Short mmCIF file of C-alpha atoms and ligand atoms in Angstrom, two decimals:
data_model
loop_
_atom_site.label_atom_id
_atom_site.label_comp_id
_atom_site.label_asym_id
_atom_site.label_seq_id
_atom_site.Cartn_x
_atom_site.Cartn_y
_atom_site.Cartn_z
CA UNK A 1 82.66 155.37 125.86
CA UNK A 2 82.80 154.96 122.06
CA UNK A 3 80.60 152.07 121.06
CA UNK A 4 81.19 149.75 118.13
CA UNK A 5 78.65 149.75 115.31
CA UNK A 6 75.95 147.18 116.04
CA UNK A 7 75.14 144.92 113.09
CA UNK A 8 72.01 142.77 112.91
CA UNK A 9 72.86 139.75 110.79
CA UNK A 10 70.22 137.49 109.20
CA UNK A 11 71.50 134.29 107.57
CA UNK A 12 69.19 132.37 105.24
CA UNK A 13 71.34 129.72 103.51
CA UNK A 14 72.53 129.88 99.89
CA UNK A 15 75.91 129.10 98.39
CA UNK A 16 77.71 131.21 101.00
CA UNK A 17 76.66 128.59 103.58
CA UNK A 18 76.74 125.49 101.37
CA UNK A 19 79.18 122.68 102.06
CA UNK A 20 79.35 119.04 101.11
CA UNK A 21 79.00 116.08 103.42
CA UNK A 22 81.73 114.50 101.28
CA UNK A 23 79.39 111.97 99.73
CA UNK A 24 79.66 113.36 96.20
CA UNK A 25 76.08 114.55 96.17
CA UNK A 26 76.81 118.27 95.96
CA UNK A 27 76.85 121.13 98.44
CA UNK A 28 73.78 122.17 100.44
CA UNK A 29 73.11 125.04 102.88
CA UNK A 30 74.66 124.04 106.20
CA UNK A 31 76.93 126.68 107.81
CA UNK A 32 75.16 128.67 110.53
CA UNK A 33 74.92 132.42 111.04
CA UNK A 34 77.51 132.19 113.85
CA UNK A 35 79.96 130.24 111.67
CA UNK A 36 79.55 132.67 108.79
CA UNK A 37 80.14 135.70 111.01
CA UNK A 38 83.33 134.06 112.29
CA UNK A 39 84.49 133.59 108.69
CA UNK A 40 84.30 137.34 107.99
CA UNK A 41 87.61 137.82 109.83
CA UNK A 42 86.87 140.67 112.24
CA UNK A 43 89.30 139.53 114.94
CA UNK A 44 89.55 143.08 116.26
CA UNK A 45 85.92 143.13 117.50
CA UNK A 46 85.31 146.36 115.64
CA UNK A 47 81.63 145.44 115.21
CA UNK A 48 79.11 144.06 117.64
CA UNK A 49 76.87 141.56 115.89
CA UNK A 50 73.47 140.08 116.69
CA UNK A 51 73.40 136.99 114.45
CA UNK A 52 70.17 135.14 113.69
CA UNK A 53 69.33 132.20 111.46
CA UNK A 54 66.23 133.35 109.58
CA UNK A 55 66.14 130.35 107.19
CA UNK A 56 68.45 127.66 105.78
CA UNK A 57 67.40 127.41 102.14
CA UNK A 58 68.61 127.49 98.57
CA UNK A 59 67.20 130.81 97.41
CA UNK A 60 65.20 129.23 94.57
CA UNK A 61 62.93 127.98 97.36
CA UNK A 62 62.27 131.40 98.90
CA UNK A 63 58.60 132.36 99.04
CA UNK A 64 56.71 135.54 99.83
CA UNK A 65 56.48 134.17 103.38
CA UNK A 66 60.29 134.17 103.49
CA UNK A 67 60.22 137.84 102.46
CA UNK A 68 57.66 138.60 105.17
CA UNK A 69 59.90 136.85 107.72
CA UNK A 70 62.93 138.86 106.64
CA UNK A 71 60.94 142.09 106.73
CA UNK A 72 59.68 141.33 110.25
CA UNK A 73 63.06 140.27 111.60
CA UNK A 74 64.90 143.20 110.02
CA UNK A 75 62.39 145.63 111.56
CA UNK A 76 62.76 143.90 114.94
CA UNK A 77 66.50 144.41 114.71
CA UNK A 78 66.01 148.11 114.00
CA UNK A 79 63.82 148.26 117.12
CA UNK A 80 66.76 146.76 119.04
CA UNK A 81 68.94 149.65 117.89
CA UNK A 82 71.16 148.13 115.18
CA UNK A 83 73.12 150.48 112.93
CA UNK A 84 72.63 148.17 109.94
CA UNK A 85 71.00 144.92 108.93
CA UNK A 86 73.09 142.51 106.83
CA UNK A 87 71.35 139.64 105.05
CA UNK A 88 73.07 136.70 103.38
CA UNK A 89 71.12 134.60 100.93
CA UNK A 90 71.54 132.55 97.79
CA UNK A 91 72.35 134.66 94.79
CA UNK A 92 69.71 132.97 92.61
CA UNK A 93 66.85 135.13 93.84
CA UNK A 94 68.86 137.83 95.63
CA UNK A 95 67.84 140.56 93.21
CA UNK A 96 64.16 139.90 93.98
CA UNK A 97 64.62 140.03 97.76
CA UNK A 98 66.72 143.18 97.42
CA UNK A 99 64.12 144.81 95.16
CA UNK A 100 61.36 143.84 97.60
CA UNK A 101 63.27 145.71 100.33
CA UNK A 102 63.90 148.60 97.96
CA UNK A 103 60.13 148.94 97.56
CA UNK A 104 59.15 148.45 101.20
CA UNK A 105 61.98 149.56 103.53
CA UNK A 106 61.15 152.90 105.13
CA UNK A 107 63.97 153.24 107.66
CA UNK A 108 67.28 155.09 107.20
CA UNK A 109 69.04 152.07 108.71
CA UNK A 110 70.85 150.35 105.82
CA UNK A 111 69.92 146.81 104.81
CA UNK A 112 72.81 145.22 102.94
CA UNK A 113 72.45 141.96 100.99
CA UNK A 114 75.22 139.64 99.96
CA UNK A 115 75.89 136.03 99.06
CA UNK A 116 78.53 134.00 97.26
CA UNK A 117 79.15 132.64 93.80
CA UNK A 118 81.67 130.03 95.02
CA UNK A 119 80.86 127.79 97.94
CA UNK A 120 83.21 127.57 100.94
CA UNK A 121 84.60 124.21 99.71
CA UNK A 122 85.94 125.82 96.52
CA UNK A 123 89.35 127.38 96.00
CA UNK A 124 88.95 131.17 95.92
CA UNK A 125 85.60 131.08 97.72
CA UNK A 126 84.15 134.60 97.78
CA UNK A 127 81.56 134.34 100.57
CA UNK A 128 83.66 135.36 103.56
CA UNK A 129 84.98 138.39 101.68
CA UNK A 130 81.51 139.39 100.49
CA UNK A 131 80.13 139.14 104.03
CA UNK A 132 83.05 141.15 105.38
CA UNK A 133 82.47 143.88 102.79
CA UNK A 134 78.71 143.91 103.42
CA UNK A 135 79.32 144.42 107.15
CA UNK A 136 81.85 147.17 106.45
CA UNK A 137 79.30 148.90 104.21
CA UNK A 138 76.46 148.53 106.70
CA UNK A 139 78.57 149.68 109.64
CA UNK A 140 79.84 152.83 107.93
CA UNK A 141 77.86 156.00 108.73
CA UNK A 142 78.04 157.07 105.07
CA UNK A 143 75.69 154.19 104.15
CA UNK A 144 72.73 155.44 106.22
CA UNK A 145 69.75 156.74 104.25
CA UNK A 146 70.85 155.26 100.91
CA UNK A 147 68.18 152.58 100.86
CA UNK A 148 68.84 148.84 100.62
CA UNK A 149 72.15 147.89 99.01
CA UNK A 150 73.75 144.79 97.51
CA UNK A 151 77.47 144.22 98.04
CA UNK A 152 79.15 141.56 95.90
CA UNK A 153 82.74 141.41 94.68
CA UNK A 154 83.49 144.65 96.57
CA UNK A 155 81.02 146.59 94.41
CA UNK A 156 78.08 148.35 96.08
CA UNK A 157 74.87 148.21 94.04
CA UNK A 158 71.54 149.95 94.60
CA UNK A 159 68.93 147.29 95.38
CA UNK A 160 66.59 148.95 92.91
CA UNK A 161 68.90 148.41 89.96
CA UNK A 162 70.94 145.27 90.55
CA UNK A 163 70.55 142.02 88.60
CA UNK A 164 72.32 138.66 88.56
CA UNK A 165 73.78 138.40 85.06
CA UNK A 166 76.07 135.37 85.14
CA UNK A 167 75.67 131.78 86.31
CA UNK A 168 79.04 131.41 88.05
CA UNK A 169 81.40 134.43 87.86
CA UNK A 170 82.27 136.27 91.07
CA UNK A 171 81.26 139.53 89.36
CA UNK A 172 77.84 138.11 88.51
CA UNK A 173 75.92 141.19 89.70
CA UNK A 174 75.43 144.23 87.47
CA UNK A 175 73.40 147.42 87.63
CA UNK A 176 72.28 147.87 84.04
CA UNK A 177 72.53 151.34 82.61
CA UNK A 178 73.86 152.85 85.84
CA UNK A 179 76.72 150.81 87.27
CA UNK A 180 77.49 150.32 90.96
CA UNK A 181 76.87 153.22 93.36
CA UNK A 182 80.17 152.64 95.16
CA UNK A 183 82.88 150.18 96.09
CA UNK A 184 84.80 148.81 99.05
CA UNK A 185 88.55 149.44 98.99
CA UNK A 186 90.99 148.77 101.84
CA UNK A 187 88.08 147.89 104.14
CA UNK A 188 86.27 151.18 103.52
CA UNK A 189 83.20 151.91 101.42
CA UNK A 190 83.12 154.94 99.17
CA UNK A 191 80.17 156.12 97.12
CA UNK A 192 80.00 157.67 93.64
CA UNK A 193 76.29 158.32 93.40
CA UNK A 194 73.00 158.35 95.28
CA UNK A 195 70.41 155.86 94.03
CA UNK A 196 67.00 157.27 93.07
CA UNK A 197 64.20 155.58 95.04
CA UNK A 198 60.43 155.75 94.95
CA UNK A 199 58.65 156.43 98.28
CA UNK A 200 58.57 153.22 100.36
CA UNK A 201 55.39 151.11 100.38
CA UNK A 202 55.41 148.86 103.46
CA UNK A 203 53.78 145.48 102.75
CA UNK A 204 50.17 144.72 103.59
CA UNK A 205 48.62 141.51 104.85
CA UNK A 206 47.04 140.15 101.66
CA UNK A 207 48.55 137.54 99.39
CA UNK A 208 48.59 137.53 95.60
CA UNK A 209 49.59 135.22 92.77
CA UNK A 210 51.11 136.89 89.78
CA UNK A 211 51.88 135.12 86.51
CA UNK A 212 54.72 136.17 84.23
CA UNK A 213 54.39 135.58 80.50
CA UNK A 214 57.47 136.00 78.28
CA UNK A 215 56.85 136.63 74.58
CA UNK A 216 58.61 134.23 72.20
CA UNK A 217 58.58 134.11 68.41
CA UNK A 218 55.67 132.19 67.00
CA UNK A 219 54.00 131.36 70.34
CA UNK A 220 50.23 130.84 70.35
CA UNK A 221 47.84 132.31 72.93
CA UNK A 222 47.54 128.97 74.79
CA UNK A 223 49.60 130.02 77.83
CA UNK A 224 47.72 133.32 78.09
CA UNK A 225 44.35 131.52 77.96
CA UNK A 226 45.59 129.17 80.65
CA UNK A 227 46.56 132.17 82.80
CA UNK A 228 43.14 133.77 82.18
CA UNK A 229 41.46 130.66 83.61
CA UNK A 230 44.04 130.14 86.38
CA UNK A 231 44.22 131.24 90.03
CA UNK A 232 45.99 134.51 89.33
CA UNK A 233 45.51 138.03 90.65
CA UNK A 234 47.77 139.74 88.15
CA UNK A 235 49.90 139.23 85.04
CA UNK A 236 53.24 140.66 83.97
CA UNK A 237 53.94 140.43 80.24
CA UNK A 238 57.58 140.49 79.19
CA UNK A 239 56.88 141.60 75.64
CA UNK A 240 59.16 141.89 72.64
CA UNK A 241 61.36 144.98 72.22
CA UNK A 242 59.64 148.20 73.23
CA UNK A 243 56.66 146.25 74.68
CA UNK A 244 54.95 144.24 71.94
CA UNK A 245 53.08 140.94 71.63
CA UNK A 246 51.86 138.95 68.63
CA UNK A 247 48.64 140.34 67.17
CA UNK A 248 46.80 137.03 67.65
CA UNK A 249 47.43 137.27 71.42
CA UNK A 250 45.62 140.59 71.80
CA UNK A 251 42.11 139.12 72.42
CA UNK A 252 43.43 136.90 75.24
CA UNK A 253 45.29 139.79 76.86
CA UNK A 254 42.24 142.04 76.53
CA UNK A 255 40.18 139.39 78.30
CA UNK A 256 42.73 139.08 81.11
CA UNK A 257 42.71 142.89 81.55
CA UNK A 258 39.03 142.76 82.43
CA UNK A 259 39.81 140.38 85.33
CA UNK A 260 43.16 141.49 86.77
CA UNK A 261 45.93 144.07 86.38
CA UNK A 262 48.20 143.35 83.39
CA UNK A 263 51.62 145.01 83.44
CA UNK A 264 53.76 145.48 80.33
CA UNK A 265 57.55 145.12 80.49
CA UNK A 266 60.17 144.25 77.90
CA UNK A 267 62.00 140.96 77.58
CA UNK A 268 65.10 142.95 76.54
CA UNK A 269 65.86 143.63 80.23
CA UNK A 270 66.95 147.22 79.60
CA UNK A 271 65.26 150.55 78.85
CA UNK A 272 61.73 151.84 79.43
CA UNK A 273 58.82 150.21 77.67
CA UNK A 274 57.43 152.50 75.00
CA UNK A 275 54.04 154.19 75.36
CA UNK A 276 53.35 156.15 72.19
CA UNK A 277 55.39 155.04 69.18
CA UNK A 278 53.97 151.93 67.44
CA UNK A 279 50.38 151.56 66.30
CA UNK A 280 50.09 147.94 64.99
CA UNK A 281 47.93 145.29 66.66
CA UNK A 282 49.87 144.05 69.70
CA UNK A 283 51.94 147.24 69.94
CA UNK A 284 52.34 149.28 73.11
CA UNK A 285 49.73 151.81 71.93
CA UNK A 286 47.26 149.02 71.17
CA UNK A 287 47.89 147.21 74.46
CA UNK A 288 47.69 150.29 76.67
CA UNK A 289 44.45 151.34 74.95
CA UNK A 290 43.05 147.98 76.07
CA UNK A 291 44.00 148.59 79.69
CA UNK A 292 47.52 147.15 79.93
CA UNK A 293 49.72 149.20 82.31
CA UNK A 294 53.25 150.04 81.10
CA UNK A 295 55.97 149.41 83.73
CA UNK A 296 58.41 152.17 82.76
CA UNK A 297 61.99 151.04 83.31
CA UNK A 298 61.14 148.06 85.55
CA UNK A 299 62.03 144.61 84.24
CA UNK A 300 59.61 141.70 84.54
CA UNK A 301 60.87 140.50 87.92
CA UNK A 302 60.75 144.01 89.35
CA UNK A 303 57.28 144.69 87.94
CA UNK A 304 56.03 141.41 89.44
CA UNK A 305 57.43 142.38 92.85
CA UNK A 306 55.92 145.87 92.75
CA UNK A 307 52.54 144.44 91.74
CA UNK A 308 52.76 141.89 94.56
CA UNK A 309 53.53 144.60 97.13
CA UNK A 310 50.64 146.73 95.81
CA UNK A 311 48.19 143.82 95.90
CA UNK A 312 49.38 142.86 99.40
CA UNK A 313 48.21 146.35 100.42
CA UNK A 314 44.85 145.89 98.71
CA UNK A 315 45.66 148.53 96.08
CA UNK A 316 42.96 149.26 93.52
CA UNK A 317 43.35 150.01 89.80
CA UNK A 318 44.15 153.73 90.24
CA UNK A 319 46.81 153.09 92.90
CA UNK A 320 48.38 150.40 90.71
CA UNK A 321 48.44 152.63 87.65
CA UNK A 322 49.87 155.48 89.73
CA UNK A 323 52.63 153.32 91.22
CA UNK A 324 53.75 152.10 87.79
CA UNK A 325 53.78 155.60 86.34
CA UNK A 326 56.32 156.84 88.93
CA UNK A 327 59.48 157.61 86.96
N1 LIG B 1 73.67 129.46 93.45
C1 LIG B 1 72.94 129.89 94.53
C2 LIG B 1 73.73 130.85 95.45
O1 LIG B 1 74.41 131.61 94.95
C3 LIG B 1 72.18 128.94 95.30
C4 LIG B 1 71.10 129.73 95.96
O2 LIG B 1 70.66 130.74 95.41
O3 LIG B 1 70.73 129.37 97.07
O4 LIG B 1 73.64 130.87 96.64
#
């Protein structure tokens, strides 16, 4: 007998589940996994769904423990034979969860993330449609082996490229420099391209605290000195332009490099950091000569996540440098 695709669904809260108690105090995560699945409108039972409530949070309050929980529960669903895992979460930190899975997921079973920009109380709410499209993507055999995906506004994005780029629009998610890898039309996904992925690095058991410092015009080295003395295991610098900091910050960064990995990204949010063009104090050549590790095309959030995954595995300096030099 032909069986329906089996979808493992993990609900975690976010706008897609947020309704108001009618007291004028704003919407909060409340709809359950079962209610959300019902809203996706599959009256024809074309999918079998195992629905689980993995959390009920605004996604700004996700932690690395939340990511570990999602990783464990998604893997347990694969062990139960699902054809895809679909995760709904708040859009605020969705790109970080999706990138975490892009780094760590080593199964051909697709993991598809979605959420909503408009809550279910709003006219034109997009959550039910996004969940429907995410399930359609996950349940289609053409999605297997493509790595984790993000489906929002009927666009399919590679989890390694996607970013939230608007506070409220339904097309808030973009894949800079590449565009979506596919789209959902008339209830069917179709793909234009295959996302490039680095080999998966399943998470390890250690924890790590990673600071992010964003360069701003005229800033002193106070924040960096605070980080140097703080409880951190790593630092990501979102430098100016091609990967630059103010010259008076170089001694502080050099000191931090002797204590923990320091990763260089660009605050521009697009393009690779440079490695061999500028020679002034605080330039990419100066910083890398002092031990700073350039992050290639990864933005600050992505670099922080990769460093966290590496440190969770107990990676040493050579492994860290090697992982960031993968193109
Ligand atoms: N605005 C958010 C959302 O899209 C709230 C959150 O991230 O939980 O779901």
